[in-house]
Amino acid sequence: MSDALDRPALLGTLVQLRRKVDAHFDAAVARTPSAFACRAGCDACCHQRFGVFAIEAEPLRRALARLARETPELRSRIREQAREQAENPAAPDRCPLLVDGRCAVYDERPLICRSHGLPIAVADPAPRIDHCPLNFTDQAPPPASVLRLEAVNQPLSVLAVLWKKAGPPGDNRTGDLSDERIPLVDLAREL
């Protein structure tokens, strides 16, 4: 198997991409600290249902397994929240990894979570700058703080396809090579 299809190397590339987004976020906050409402306990962006590519699911699975070993009560609570959400279509939309207003797997959170709060350039359907309604209430985001969403999504999509190609034959978690996402609620329910 070539190095390009080595799963540990692909995870390393994912970590580099996450670090770049984190650094962009830190620089944006340093540039205009008063424009950001983001802080511990602010979880409005987590009140959605998310899905992730299989490559991003892997670090989340490891983090959840670590929780099961180190804080089984917390892991059990996450699983119960996910079960309730999956069984009740009327349940409020919220990430099942959110416990008491905090992400239980914060260090391993996916890229979509790392970009929340940043002003982002979105090209679909028409180009626009979008951001959390709690941020940039008194000023426009500086251009240097805007994250171009395709600059994150394109390499992540490539990593997702390479991750699936690198999977062992018969791996039922790899499926076809589409951009299929794994709902976080499903990950949270796994044993």
C-alpha positions as a printed NumPy array, in Angstrom:
array([[  0.   ,   0.   ,   0.   ],
       [  1.368,   3.423,  -0.85 ],
       [  2.065,   6.118,   1.751],
       [ -0.783,   8.182,   0.267],
       [ -3.183,   5.465,   1.436],
       [ -1.67 ,   4.948,   4.893],
       [ -4.403,   5.658,   7.449],
       [ -2.061,   6.943,  10.197],
       [ -0.526,   9.366,   7.678],
       [ -3.995,  10.49 ,   6.595],
       [ -4.931,  11.113,  10.235],
       [ -1.731,  13.142,  10.572],
       [ -2.793,  15.264,   7.613],
       [ -6.21 ,  15.741,   9.213],
       [ -4.512,  16.94 ,  12.409],
       [ -2.492,  19.457,  10.351],
       [ -5.669,  20.751,   8.707],
       [ -7.333,  21.075,  12.123],
       [ -4.308,  22.996,  13.442],
       [ -4.505,  25.422,  10.516],
       [ -8.187,  26.112,  11.193],
       [ -7.456,  26.521,  14.928],
       [ -4.616,  28.949,  14.135],
       [ -6.894,  30.912,  11.796],
       [ -9.513,  31.106,  14.557],
       [ -6.936,  32.234,  17.138],
       [ -5.607,  34.915,  14.767],
       [ -9.136,  36.155,  14.038],
       [ -9.903,  36.457,  17.757],
       [ -6.58 ,  38.235,  18.377],
       [ -7.379,  40.651,  15.54 ],
       [-10.826,  41.63 ,  16.898],
       [-11.328,  40.109,  20.367],
       [-14.396,  42.19 ,  21.192],
       [-16.179,  40.94 ,  18.052],
       [-16.29 ,  37.337,  19.293],
       [-18.852,  36.084,  21.783],
       [-17.315,  32.586,  21.602],
       [-16.372,  31.311,  25.051],
       [-16.726,  28.267,  27.256],
       [-20.403,  27.619,  27.827],
       [-21.548,  29.328,  24.612],
       [-23.053,  26.393,  22.761],
       [-25.557,  27.9  ,  20.317],
       [-23.595,  26.537,  17.35 ],
       [-23.923,  23.027,  18.841],
       [-27.715,  23.061,  18.587],
       [-27.711,  21.294,  15.251],
       [-27.362,  17.749,  14.017],
       [-24.034,  17.084,  12.357],
       [-22.429,  14.352,  10.361],
       [-18.747,  13.767,   9.683],
       [-16.664,  11.863,   7.17 ],
       [-15.3  ,   8.501,   8.323],
       [-11.804,   9.985,   8.711],
       [-13.145,  12.472,  11.266],
       [-15.215,   9.762,  12.935],
       [-12.06 ,   7.806,  13.806],
       [-10.617,  10.354,  16.294],
       [-14.113,  10.791,  17.747],
       [-14.436,   7.028,  18.261],
       [-11.078,   7.   ,  20.032],
       [-12.112,   9.927,  22.236],
       [-15.388,   8.195,  23.11 ],
       [-13.533,   4.957,  23.903],
       [-11.197,   6.948,  26.167],
       [-14.237,   8.431,  27.919],
       [-15.666,   4.926,  28.389],
       [-12.451,   3.899,  30.177],
       [-11.767,   7.084,  32.143],
       [-15.238,   8.519,  32.842],
       [-17.803,   5.82 ,  32.097],
       [-20.637,   7.887,  33.59 ],
       [-20.008,  10.667,  31.064],
       [-19.788,   8.168,  28.196],
       [-23.033,   6.591,  29.329],
       [-24.723,   9.987,  29.461],
       [-23.595,  10.768,  25.899],
       [-24.934,   7.423,  24.689],
       [-28.276,   8.052,  26.432],
       [-28.588,  11.558,  24.937],
       [-27.91 ,  10.097,  21.496],
       [-30.417,   7.294,  22.017],
       [-33.123,   9.758,  23.053],
       [-32.383,  11.97 ,  20.057],
       [-32.413,   9.033,  17.634],
       [-35.664,   7.603,  18.979],
       [-37.532,  10.89 ,  19.267],
       [-37.798,  12.863,  16.019],
       [-39.282,  15.77 ,  18.01 ],
       [-36.175,  15.995,  20.215],
       [-34.421,  19.34 ,  19.906],
       [-31.555,  19.469,  17.465],
       [-28.324,  19.445,  19.41 ],
       [-25.047,  17.618,  19.27 ],
       [-25.166,  14.492,  21.437],
       [-21.544,  15.153,  22.44 ],
       [-22.641,  18.345,  24.192],
       [-22.918,  17.753,  27.944],
       [-23.829,  20.562,  30.314],
       [-23.006,  23.166,  27.669],
       [-19.544,  21.759,  26.899],
       [-18.184,  19.461,  24.236],
       [-17.226,  16.152,  25.838],
       [-14.62 ,  15.505,  23.116],
       [-13.457,  19.089,  22.545],
       [ -9.84 ,  18.266,  21.646],
       [-11.013,  15.867,  18.926],
       [-13.966,  17.943,  17.655],
       [-14.44 ,  17.868,  13.889],
       [-13.534,  20.668,  11.504],
       [-17.085,  21.952,  11.238],
       [-17.021,  22.628,  14.985],
       [-13.592,  24.253,  14.797],
       [-14.818,  26.704,  12.164],
       [-17.993,  27.729,  13.997],
       [-17.866,  31.322,  15.139],
       [-15.5  ,  32.37 ,  12.382],
       [-16.748,  34.501,   9.543],
       [-16.791,  32.164,   6.566],
       [-16.903,  32.781,   2.849],
       [-19.64 ,  30.635,   1.371],
       [-20.018,  30.275,  -2.395],
       [-23.344,  28.435,  -2.442],
       [-25.667,  29.525,  -3.988],
       [-24.25 ,  33.061,  -4.244],
       [-20.998,  34.275,  -2.648],
       [-21.52 ,  35.693,   0.832],
       [-19.85 ,  36.058,   4.221],
       [-21.662,  34.254,   7.017],
       [-20.945,  34.199,  10.749],
       [-22.552,  33.504,  14.09 ],
       [-25.198,  36.139,  14.813],
       [-23.56 ,  36.669,  18.219],
       [-20.269,  37.68 ,  16.615],
       [-19.425,  40.85 ,  14.683],
       [-22.524,  42.675,  15.891],
       [-20.825,  46.112,  15.812],
       [-18.408,  45.736,  12.914],
       [-17.851,  43.802,   9.724],
       [-15.373,  40.936,   9.864],
       [-11.897,  41.919,   8.664],
       [-11.078,  40.166,   5.38 ],
       [ -8.069,  38.432,   6.981],
       [-10.402,  36.79 ,   9.518],
       [-12.702,  35.263,   6.915],
       [-12.241,  31.534,   6.429],
       [-12.84 ,  30.345,   2.885],
       [-14.977,  27.276,   3.466],
       [-13.783,  25.524,   0.312],
       [-10.191,  25.815,   1.601],
       [-11.223,  23.44 ,   4.385],
       [-13.86 ,  21.342,   2.644],
       [-11.817,  20.475,  -0.442],
       [ -8.835,  18.933,   1.38 ],
       [-11.185,  17.276,   3.867],
       [-13.121,  15.695,   0.99 ],
       [ -9.897,  14.395,  -0.536],
       [ -8.828,  12.962,   2.821],
       [-12.24 ,  11.3  ,   3.162],
       [-11.928,   9.555,  -0.197],
       [ -8.335,   8.462,   0.49 ],
       [ -9.399,   7.187,   3.929],
       [-12.068,   5.003,   2.35 ],
       [ -9.644,   3.732,  -0.299],
       [ -7.136,   2.857,   2.426],
       [ -9.68 ,   0.82 ,   4.371],
       [ -9.311,  -2.917,   4.663],
       [-11.289,  -5.   ,   2.157],
       [-14.743,  -5.708,   3.507],
       [-14.589,  -2.858,   6.027],
       [-18.285,  -2.147,   6.398],
       [-17.607,   1.386,   7.642],
       [-16.005,   2.459,   4.364],
       [-18.827,   1.724,   1.91 ],
       [-18.569,   3.416,  -1.467],
       [-16.268,   6.355,  -2.176],
       [-18.976,   9.018,  -1.974],
       [-18.92 ,  11.839,   0.53 ],
       [-21.243,   9.954,   2.861],
       [-21.352,  11.4  ,   6.354],
       [-21.734,   9.554,   9.622],
       [-24.24 ,  11.272,  11.918],
       [-22.702,  12.207,  15.273],
       [-25.777,  10.752,  16.939],
       [-24.825,   7.349,  15.472],
       [-21.228,   7.659,  16.672],
       [-22.391,   8.635,  20.139],
       [-24.647,   5.561,  20.315],
       [-21.925,   3.068,  19.362],
       [-20.787,   0.62 ,  22.001]])
